[in-house]
Tab-separated table of C-alpha atoms and ligand atoms in Angstrom:
chain	number	residue	atom	x	y	z
A	1	MET	CA	118.439	-0.742	-10.210
A	2	GLU	CA	119.673	0.852	-7.050
A	3	ILE	CA	116.926	2.370	-4.934
A	4	LYS	CA	117.699	4.384	-1.844
A	5	VAL	CA	115.110	5.369	0.749
A	6	GLY	CA	115.989	7.877	3.464
A	7	ILE	CA	114.416	7.417	6.898
A	8	VAL	CA	113.829	10.853	8.399
A	9	GLY	CA	112.004	12.206	11.426
A	10	LEU	CA	112.550	14.045	14.691
A	11	PRO	CA	114.818	12.472	17.330
A	12	ASN	CA	113.338	9.688	19.491
A	13	VAL	CA	110.528	8.735	17.152
A	14	GLY	CA	111.916	5.258	16.470
A	15	LYS	CA	113.940	5.715	13.280
A	16	SER	CA	116.941	3.688	14.390
A	17	THR	CA	114.776	1.008	15.975
A	18	LEU	CA	113.001	0.588	12.663
A	19	PHE	CA	116.207	0.798	10.646
A	20	ASN	CA	117.863	-1.867	12.774
A	21	ALA	CA	114.862	-4.147	12.392
A	22	LEU	CA	114.811	-3.579	8.635
A	23	THR	CA	118.472	-4.340	8.210
A	24	SER	CA	118.750	-7.249	10.620
A	25	ALA	CA	117.809	-9.744	7.905
A	26	GLU	CA	121.058	-11.327	6.850
A	27	ILE	CA	122.006	-10.764	3.251
A	28	ALA	CA	124.577	-12.966	1.595
A	29	ALA	CA	127.326	-10.425	1.039
A	30	GLU	CA	128.782	-12.289	-1.941
A	31	ASN	CA	125.687	-11.421	-3.953
A	32	TYR	CA	126.107	-7.751	-3.206
A	33	PRO	CA	129.702	-6.752	-3.794
A	34	PHE	CA	128.848	-3.115	-3.177
A	35	CYS	CA	127.194	-3.778	0.162
A	36	THR	CA	128.177	-0.768	2.216
A	37	ILE	CA	129.703	-1.036	5.641
A	38	ASP	CA	128.325	2.307	6.758
A	39	PRO	CA	126.262	1.619	9.899
A	40	ASN	CA	123.566	4.031	8.730
A	41	VAL	CA	123.081	2.349	5.370
A	42	GLY	CA	121.458	-1.048	4.995
A	43	ILE	CA	120.549	-3.179	2.003
A	44	VAL	CA	117.189	-4.813	2.555
A	45	PRO	CA	115.727	-7.669	0.499
A	46	VAL	CA	112.278	-7.068	-1.002
A	47	PRO	CA	110.153	-9.983	0.222
A	48	ASP	CA	108.652	-11.897	-2.691
A	49	PRO	CA	107.125	-15.366	-2.129
A	50	ARG	CA	107.065	-15.925	-5.899
A	51	LEU	CA	110.806	-16.522	-5.829
A	52	GLU	CA	110.494	-19.702	-3.799
A	53	ALA	CA	107.857	-21.037	-6.155
A	54	ILE	CA	109.887	-20.512	-9.323
A	55	ALA	CA	113.066	-21.766	-7.640
A	56	ALA	CA	111.314	-25.020	-6.741
A	57	ILE	CA	110.185	-25.490	-10.337
A	58	ALA	CA	113.485	-24.532	-11.970
A	59	GLY	CA	115.525	-26.445	-9.390
A	60	SER	CA	117.497	-23.287	-8.630
A	61	LYS	CA	120.394	-23.651	-6.202
A	62	SER	CA	119.955	-20.198	-4.739
A	63	ILE	CA	117.342	-17.488	-4.393
A	64	ILE	CA	118.328	-13.885	-4.820
A	65	PRO	CA	115.725	-11.258	-3.939
A	66	THR	CA	115.857	-7.759	-5.282
A	67	THR	CA	116.833	-5.112	-2.760
A	68	ILE	CA	116.223	-1.596	-1.498
A	69	GLU	CA	118.741	0.501	0.367
A	70	PHE	CA	117.598	2.260	3.537
A	71	VAL	CA	119.510	5.106	5.139
A	72	ASP	CA	118.970	6.137	8.752
A	73	ILE	CA	119.241	9.905	8.590
A	74	ALA	CA	119.747	11.440	12.016
A	75	GLY	CA	120.039	15.029	13.090
A	76	LEU	CA	116.886	16.549	11.710
A	77	VAL	CA	115.558	19.000	14.319
A	78	LYS	CA	113.803	22.343	14.377
A	79	GLY	CA	116.232	24.903	12.957
A	80	ALA	CA	118.282	22.298	11.100
A	81	SER	CA	118.115	24.290	7.880
A	82	GLU	CA	119.963	27.027	9.768
A	83	GLY	CA	122.545	24.694	11.253
A	84	GLU	CA	120.836	23.388	14.414
A	85	GLY	CA	121.538	19.787	15.454
A	86	LEU	CA	123.697	18.126	12.855
A	87	GLY	CA	122.848	21.112	10.721
A	88	ASN	CA	123.155	20.775	7.020
A	89	GLN	CA	124.750	17.349	7.079
A	90	PHE	CA	121.347	15.679	6.920
A	91	LEU	CA	120.439	17.687	3.836
A	92	ALA	CA	123.231	16.106	1.839
A	93	ASN	CA	122.108	12.675	3.034
A	94	ILE	CA	118.523	13.273	1.973
A	95	ARG	CA	119.593	14.715	-1.352
A	96	GLU	CA	121.138	11.369	-2.303
A	97	THR	CA	117.953	9.388	-1.764
A	98	ASP	CA	115.212	8.462	-4.239
A	99	ALA	CA	112.423	8.662	-1.687
A	100	VAL	CA	111.748	9.691	1.881
A	101	ALA	CA	110.153	7.568	4.598
A	102	HIS	CA	109.095	9.993	7.301
A	103	VAL	CA	108.770	8.318	10.695
A	104	VAL	CA	106.421	9.965	13.185
A	105	ARG	CA	105.807	9.069	16.771
A	106	CYS	CA	102.248	7.964	17.520
A	107	PHE	CA	103.024	6.096	20.738
A	108	GLU	CA	102.680	7.505	24.237
A	109	THR	CA	105.083	6.383	26.914
A	110	ASP	CA	106.767	8.175	29.760
A	111	ASP	CA	109.961	6.203	29.211
A	112	VAL	CA	110.900	7.946	26.011
A	113	VAL	CA	111.328	11.695	25.960
A	114	HIS	CA	109.715	13.582	23.135
A	115	VAL	CA	111.851	16.487	21.886
A	116	ASP	CA	108.984	18.943	22.257
A	117	GLY	CA	107.626	17.412	25.439
A	118	LYS	CA	104.431	16.030	23.951
A	119	VAL	CA	103.268	13.572	21.322
A	120	ASP	CA	101.811	15.474	18.394
A	121	PRO	CA	102.663	13.771	15.112
A	122	VAL	CA	101.006	16.389	12.900
A	123	GLU	CA	103.064	19.136	14.458
A	124	ASP	CA	106.160	16.928	14.149
A	125	ILE	CA	105.473	16.445	10.461
A	126	GLU	CA	105.072	20.180	10.016
A	127	VAL	CA	108.379	20.840	11.795
A	128	ILE	CA	110.295	18.460	9.536
A	129	ASN	CA	108.505	19.509	6.369
A	130	LEU	CA	109.195	23.152	7.145
A	131	GLU	CA	112.911	22.495	7.609
A	132	LEU	CA	113.042	20.772	4.245
A	133	VAL	CA	111.038	23.556	2.602
A	134	LEU	CA	113.362	26.191	4.099
A	135	ALA	CA	116.398	24.328	2.809
A	136	ASP	CA	114.798	24.179	-0.644
A	137	LEU	CA	113.845	27.834	-0.484
A	138	ALA	CA	117.506	28.689	0.083
A	139	THR	CA	118.467	26.596	-2.956
A	140	VAL	CA	115.840	28.278	-5.124
A	141	GLY	CA	116.862	31.692	-3.807
A	142	ARG	CA	120.412	31.132	-5.004
A	143	GLY	CA	119.117	29.925	-8.367
A	144	LEU	CA	116.853	32.937	-8.618
A	145	ASP	CA	119.737	35.403	-8.215
A	146	ARG	CA	121.478	33.821	-11.160
A	147	ALA	CA	118.272	33.497	-13.166
A	148	GLU	CA	117.403	37.164	-12.714
A	149	ARG	CA	120.761	38.255	-14.023
A	150	ALA	CA	120.506	35.890	-16.979
A	151	ALA	CA	116.929	36.969	-17.766
A	152	ARG	CA	117.894	40.634	-18.087
A	153	ALA	CA	119.387	39.987	-21.519
A	154	GLY	CA	115.860	39.170	-22.682
A	155	ASP	CA	116.373	35.536	-23.634
A	156	LYS	CA	112.972	33.814	-23.627
A	157	LYS	CA	114.214	30.604	-22.050
A	158	GLU	CA	115.995	32.455	-19.263
A	159	ILE	CA	112.884	34.507	-18.577
A	160	ALA	CA	110.711	31.392	-18.370
A	161	TRP	CA	113.197	29.797	-15.968
A	162	ARG	CA	113.197	32.888	-13.765
A	163	ASP	CA	109.407	32.974	-13.731
A	164	LEU	CA	109.267	29.314	-12.802
A	165	LEU	CA	111.681	29.817	-9.914
A	166	ASP	CA	109.621	32.800	-8.798
A	167	ARG	CA	106.510	30.635	-8.642
A	168	VAL	CA	108.365	27.883	-6.792
A	169	ALA	CA	109.702	30.361	-4.229
A	170	GLU	CA	106.172	31.683	-3.722
A	171	HIS	CA	104.946	28.142	-3.146
A	172	PHE	CA	107.723	27.505	-0.600
A	173	ASP	CA	106.817	30.762	1.154
A	174	LYS	CA	103.524	29.095	2.043
A	175	GLY	CA	105.501	26.321	3.744
A	176	LEU	CA	104.476	23.706	1.203
A	177	PRO	CA	106.717	20.994	-0.275
A	178	LEU	CA	107.429	20.958	-3.997
A	179	ARG	CA	105.732	17.582	-4.436
A	180	LEU	CA	102.417	19.330	-3.685
A	181	MET	CA	102.904	22.034	-6.323
A	182	GLU	CA	100.983	21.927	-9.569
A	183	LEU	CA	103.559	21.820	-12.316
A	184	SER	CA	103.679	20.669	-15.903
A	185	LYS	CA	105.748	17.621	-16.709
A	186	GLU	CA	108.340	19.833	-18.407
A	187	GLU	CA	108.558	22.170	-15.436
A	188	ARG	CA	109.028	19.271	-13.071
A	189	LEU	CA	111.769	17.856	-15.268
A	190	SER	CA	113.612	21.143	-15.544
A	191	LEU	CA	113.508	21.612	-11.760
A	192	ARG	CA	115.287	18.307	-11.304
A	193	GLU	CA	118.677	19.934	-11.690
A	194	LEU	CA	118.100	21.729	-8.365
A	195	HIS	CA	117.829	18.398	-6.511
A	196	LEU	CA	115.157	19.788	-4.220
A	197	LEU	CA	114.501	17.795	-1.070
A	198	THR	CA	110.745	18.319	-1.070
A	199	ALA	CA	110.484	16.976	-4.615
A	200	LYS	CA	111.158	13.456	-3.327
A	201	PRO	CA	108.236	11.051	-3.167
A	202	THR	CA	107.338	10.644	0.486
A	203	LEU	CA	105.486	8.179	2.673
A	204	TYR	CA	104.729	8.332	6.364
A	205	ILE	CA	105.539	5.598	8.829
A	206	ALA	CA	103.379	5.957	11.928
A	207	ASN	CA	105.195	4.356	14.837
A	208	VAL	CA	102.425	3.174	17.146
A	209	SER	CA	102.430	1.232	20.382
A	210	GLU	CA	101.630	-2.467	20.437
A	211	ASP	CA	97.918	-1.789	20.926
A	212	GLY	CA	97.924	1.456	18.952
A	213	PHE	CA	96.846	0.212	15.537
A	214	GLU	CA	93.197	1.010	16.229
A	215	ALA	CA	91.400	3.860	17.988
A	216	ASN	CA	94.594	5.902	18.039
A	217	LYS	CA	93.915	9.612	17.652
A	218	HIS	CA	97.533	10.280	16.714
A	219	LEU	CA	97.415	7.726	13.933
A	220	ASP	CA	94.069	9.100	12.717
A	221	ALA	CA	95.557	12.589	12.581
A	222	VAL	CA	98.509	11.401	10.525
A	223	ILE	CA	96.207	9.562	8.133
A	224	ALA	CA	94.052	12.678	7.705
A	225	LEU	CA	97.103	14.779	6.898
A	226	ALA	CA	98.514	12.169	4.528
A	227	ASN	CA	95.175	11.919	2.726
A	228	MET	CA	95.315	15.619	2.010
A	229	GLU	CA	98.786	15.158	0.568
A	230	GLY	CA	97.876	11.993	-1.315
A	231	ALA	CA	100.586	10.170	0.635
A	232	GLU	CA	100.568	6.663	2.031
A	233	VAL	CA	100.741	5.881	5.759
A	234	VAL	CA	102.230	2.632	7.017
A	235	PRO	CA	101.465	2.009	10.698
A	236	VAL	CA	104.083	-0.123	12.446
A	237	CYS	CA	105.180	-0.791	15.983
A	238	ALA	CA	108.934	-0.379	15.733
A	239	SER	CA	109.712	-2.027	19.042
A	240	ILE	CA	107.760	-5.156	18.055
A	241	GLU	CA	109.353	-5.156	14.625
A	242	ALA	CA	112.711	-5.188	16.347
A	243	GLU	CA	111.637	-8.288	18.277
A	244	ILE	CA	110.160	-10.027	15.241
A	245	ALA	CA	113.311	-9.401	13.258
A	246	GLN	CA	115.224	-11.600	15.695
A	247	LEU	CA	112.981	-14.631	15.117
A	248	ASP	CA	113.433	-17.362	12.535
A	249	GLU	CA	110.780	-17.817	9.820
A	250	ALA	CA	108.608	-20.339	11.686
A	251	ASP	CA	108.577	-18.393	14.956
A	252	LYS	CA	107.933	-15.207	13.013
A	253	ARG	CA	104.825	-16.653	11.396
A	254	GLU	CA	103.530	-17.903	14.742
A	255	PHE	CA	104.201	-14.583	16.450
A	256	LEU	CA	102.396	-12.665	13.682
A	257	ALA	CA	99.464	-15.087	13.717
A	258	ASP	CA	99.134	-14.605	17.478
A	259	MET	CA	98.837	-10.890	16.842
A	260	GLY	CA	96.312	-11.434	14.073
A	261	LEU	CA	98.726	-10.277	11.364
A	262	THR	CA	99.768	-11.964	8.135
A	263	GLU	CA	103.002	-10.126	7.510
A	264	ALA	CA	105.561	-8.101	9.390
A	265	GLY	CA	105.195	-4.327	9.315
A	266	LEU	CA	108.616	-4.156	7.757
A	267	ASP	CA	107.385	-6.006	4.705
A	268	ARG	CA	104.636	-3.423	4.377
A	269	VAL	CA	107.195	-0.619	4.647
A	270	ILE	CA	109.357	-2.172	1.951
A	271	ARG	CA	106.401	-2.751	-0.333
A	272	ALA	CA	105.071	0.777	0.202
A	273	ALA	CA	108.458	2.213	-0.749
A	274	TYR	CA	108.478	0.032	-3.841
A	275	HIS	CA	105.059	1.309	-4.915
A	276	LEU	CA	105.865	4.882	-4.031
A	277	LEU	CA	108.657	4.786	-6.575
A	278	ASN	CA	106.539	3.091	-9.208
A	279	LEU	CA	108.710	0.017	-9.292
A	280	GLN	CA	107.952	-3.552	-10.263
A	281	THR	CA	109.715	-6.879	-10.299
A	282	PHE	CA	110.564	-9.285	-13.058
A	283	LEU	CA	112.034	-12.708	-12.446
A	284	THR	CA	114.692	-14.950	-13.911
A	285	ALA	CA	114.970	-18.650	-13.161
A	286	GLY	CA	117.616	-21.247	-13.922
A	287	PRO	CA	119.479	-24.108	-12.279
A	288	LYS	CA	121.950	-21.693	-10.691
A	289	GLU	CA	119.579	-19.141	-9.254
A	290	ALA	CA	116.061	-17.764	-9.119
A	291	ARG	CA	116.298	-14.044	-8.977
A	292	ALA	CA	114.133	-10.949	-8.738
A	293	TRP	CA	115.050	-7.692	-10.458
A	294	THR	CA	113.693	-4.192	-10.042
A	295	VAL	CA	112.588	-2.025	-12.963
A	296	ARG	CA	110.336	0.978	-13.300
A	297	VAL	CA	106.766	0.351	-14.360
A	298	GLY	CA	106.800	0.939	-18.113
A	299	ALA	CA	110.324	-0.370	-18.700
A	300	THR	CA	110.907	-2.047	-22.072
A	301	ALA	CA	112.408	-5.504	-22.486
A	302	PRO	CA	115.872	-4.162	-23.437
A	303	GLN	CA	115.834	-1.852	-20.398
A	304	ALA	CA	115.002	-4.805	-18.191
A	305	ALA	CA	117.809	-6.771	-19.844
A	306	GLY	CA	120.123	-3.871	-19.034
A	307	GLU	CA	119.402	-4.385	-15.349
A	308	ILE	CA	121.128	-7.743	-15.585
A	309	HIS	CA	124.002	-6.612	-17.764
A	310	THR	CA	124.639	-3.700	-20.123
A	311	ASP	CA	125.708	-6.278	-22.744
A	312	PHE	CA	122.250	-7.804	-22.530
A	313	GLU	CA	120.715	-4.454	-23.401
A	314	ARG	CA	123.179	-3.629	-26.158
A	315	GLY	CA	122.967	-7.039	-27.795
A	316	PHE	CA	119.257	-7.571	-27.127
A	317	ILE	CA	117.588	-9.886	-29.638
A	318	ARG	CA	114.396	-10.918	-27.905
A	319	ALA	CA	112.873	-11.871	-24.602
A	320	GLU	CA	111.159	-15.178	-23.935
A	321	VAL	CA	108.450	-14.269	-21.469
A	322	THR	CA	106.128	-16.365	-19.339
A	323	SER	CA	103.784	-14.756	-16.845
A	324	TYR	CA	104.355	-15.888	-13.271
A	325	ASP	CA	100.924	-17.561	-13.114
A	326	ASP	CA	101.538	-19.530	-16.327
A	327	TYR	CA	105.027	-20.456	-15.164
A	328	VAL	CA	103.648	-21.977	-11.986
A	329	ALA	CA	100.549	-23.538	-13.546
A	330	LEU	CA	102.522	-25.147	-16.404
A	331	ASP	CA	105.471	-26.247	-14.302
A	332	GLY	CA	108.076	-23.960	-15.795
A	333	GLU	CA	109.500	-22.810	-19.090
A	334	GLN	CA	109.231	-26.117	-20.948
A	335	GLY	CA	105.607	-26.618	-19.993
A	336	ALA	CA	104.792	-23.026	-20.870
A	337	ARG	CA	106.480	-23.444	-24.260
A	338	GLU	CA	104.492	-26.583	-25.032
A	339	ALA	CA	101.240	-24.914	-24.004
A	340	GLY	CA	102.025	-21.914	-26.199
A	341	LYS	CA	102.281	-19.640	-23.182
A	342	LEU	CA	105.914	-18.717	-23.650
A	343	ARG	CA	105.851	-15.506	-25.669
A	344	LEU	CA	108.640	-14.198	-27.880
A	345	GLU	CA	108.770	-10.457	-27.283
A	346	GLY	CA	110.771	-7.792	-29.108
A	347	LYS	CA	112.434	-4.546	-28.121
A	348	ASP	CA	109.162	-2.621	-27.707
A	349	TYR	CA	107.692	-5.057	-25.189
A	350	ILE	CA	106.689	-3.388	-21.912
A	351	VAL	CA	107.708	-5.644	-19.040
A	352	GLN	CA	104.943	-6.665	-16.624
A	353	ASP	CA	105.247	-7.358	-12.913
A	354	GLY	CA	105.980	-11.032	-12.330
A	355	ASP	CA	107.176	-11.790	-15.858
A	356	VAL	CA	109.579	-14.707	-15.853
A	357	VAL	CA	112.054	-13.715	-18.537
A	358	HIS	CA	114.794	-15.364	-20.511
A	359	PHE	CA	116.773	-12.891	-22.609
A	360	ARG	CA	118.391	-13.758	-25.935
A	361	PHE	CA	121.222	-11.503	-26.936
A	362	ASN	CA	124.336	-11.127	-29.123
A	363	VAL	CA	127.667	-10.406	-27.561
B	401	LIG	N1	107.335	2.182	23.663
B	401	LIG	C1	107.943	2.256	22.487
B	401	LIG	N2	109.196	2.737	22.451
B	401	LIG	C2	109.807	2.815	21.252
B	401	LIG	C3	109.171	2.424	20.033
B	401	LIG	N3	110.035	2.645	19.026
B	401	LIG	C4	111.151	3.149	19.569
B	401	LIG	N4	111.026	3.255	20.902
B	401	LIG	C5	112.007	3.738	21.868
B	401	LIG	O1	112.230	5.128	21.655
B	401	LIG	C6	113.591	5.463	21.864
B	401	LIG	C7	114.149	6.160	20.662
B	401	LIG	O2	114.153	5.258	19.573
B	401	LIG	P1	115.197	5.401	18.371
B	401	LIG	O3	114.870	4.337	17.403
B	401	LIG	O4	116.580	5.460	18.877
B	401	LIG	O5	114.753	6.828	17.816
B	401	LIG	P2	115.446	7.775	16.724
B	401	LIG	O6	116.063	8.886	17.489
B	401	LIG	O7	114.292	8.259	15.898
B	401	LIG	O8	116.423	6.968	15.943
B	401	LIG	C8	114.320	4.155	22.179
B	401	LIG	O9	114.451	4.064	23.567
B	401	LIG	C9	113.367	3.096	21.646
B	401	LIG	O10	113.482	1.906	22.376
B	401	LIG	C10	107.849	1.909	20.117
B	401	LIG	O11	107.234	1.522	19.113
B	401	LIG	N5	107.275	1.856	21.364
B	402	LIG	MG1	118.479	7.297	15.705
């Protein structure tokens, strides 16, 4: 499934530095025929050490990770919703994403100019959020004009829609994003057609200096704000990530160990985005390839099969499922089968993270 995360933030906070680091990992283009050439769009593999383990057992020739697309969205400044900076161009870019990664500057340095002359990540967040809210308010305003006319005829559904838009506009008037509004499931679903920017799940990336992971008042302030929103914060040092991204695996591990870290900040960003969107991974393994696939948490076996090919979903017969742990402990499918750990699952089976799956289907 194609997942697109938009990187937003004020100018000079480190968006492009982070984007370049994220996308510097080489991806074999032949596996991704739709790999875009747009310099602002990058396809990033989701790191998953389980792939190597199952590939070793299955004797797979190649390893294919699942991926997330990141988009570096520039041009978001104060007044953007009224055409400042790149104006409304960024709105269209954000609208196409599934989630927003909001980069904020938590590093102090005289070398890099801050657009407002000082480092204040909470204010920066408020500036960006307000622009998005204003853009959404304009969208709802247009919808409200239509809804009011339609509601005059007295149709119950039209009246309910108008009342909902009224409430949403009131919420936006307070400067708050839609994702923080209390709505019923039905209301949230019906608002989808408006493609509101502030409805997107959001996480914050706090760009800190090399020694800014602890005792950093800017970072603490971002965390406090995010806690109120129920959002996740991923602290990274973009300039170091850019350096790490240039290293090969062995040097990378050494570099991280020297810094007392076990994984690159980029991996944490990718994983946070994955969780934000309620995604999980299932695996397939054979002599040709070991591969990871993305599905939503709660996906059924036929839906997972459909990720591989629509024919697999249409002709689904059953799934032969081994949990990752059993697969490794029992040395693969054959061992799992003999130990009675290979399960035959039908069309109602809810796929679990790490399932190693073999689909049976009719064509
Ligand atoms: N000191 C320091 N500088 C950084 C860091 N991240 C980015 N920069 C610098 O800040 C400037 C703006 O970064 P850029 O990624 O282009 O910001 P963007 O406008 O948000 O895309 C560049 O000169 C970067 O080298 C960081 O973590 N520490
Ligand atoms: Mg940039």
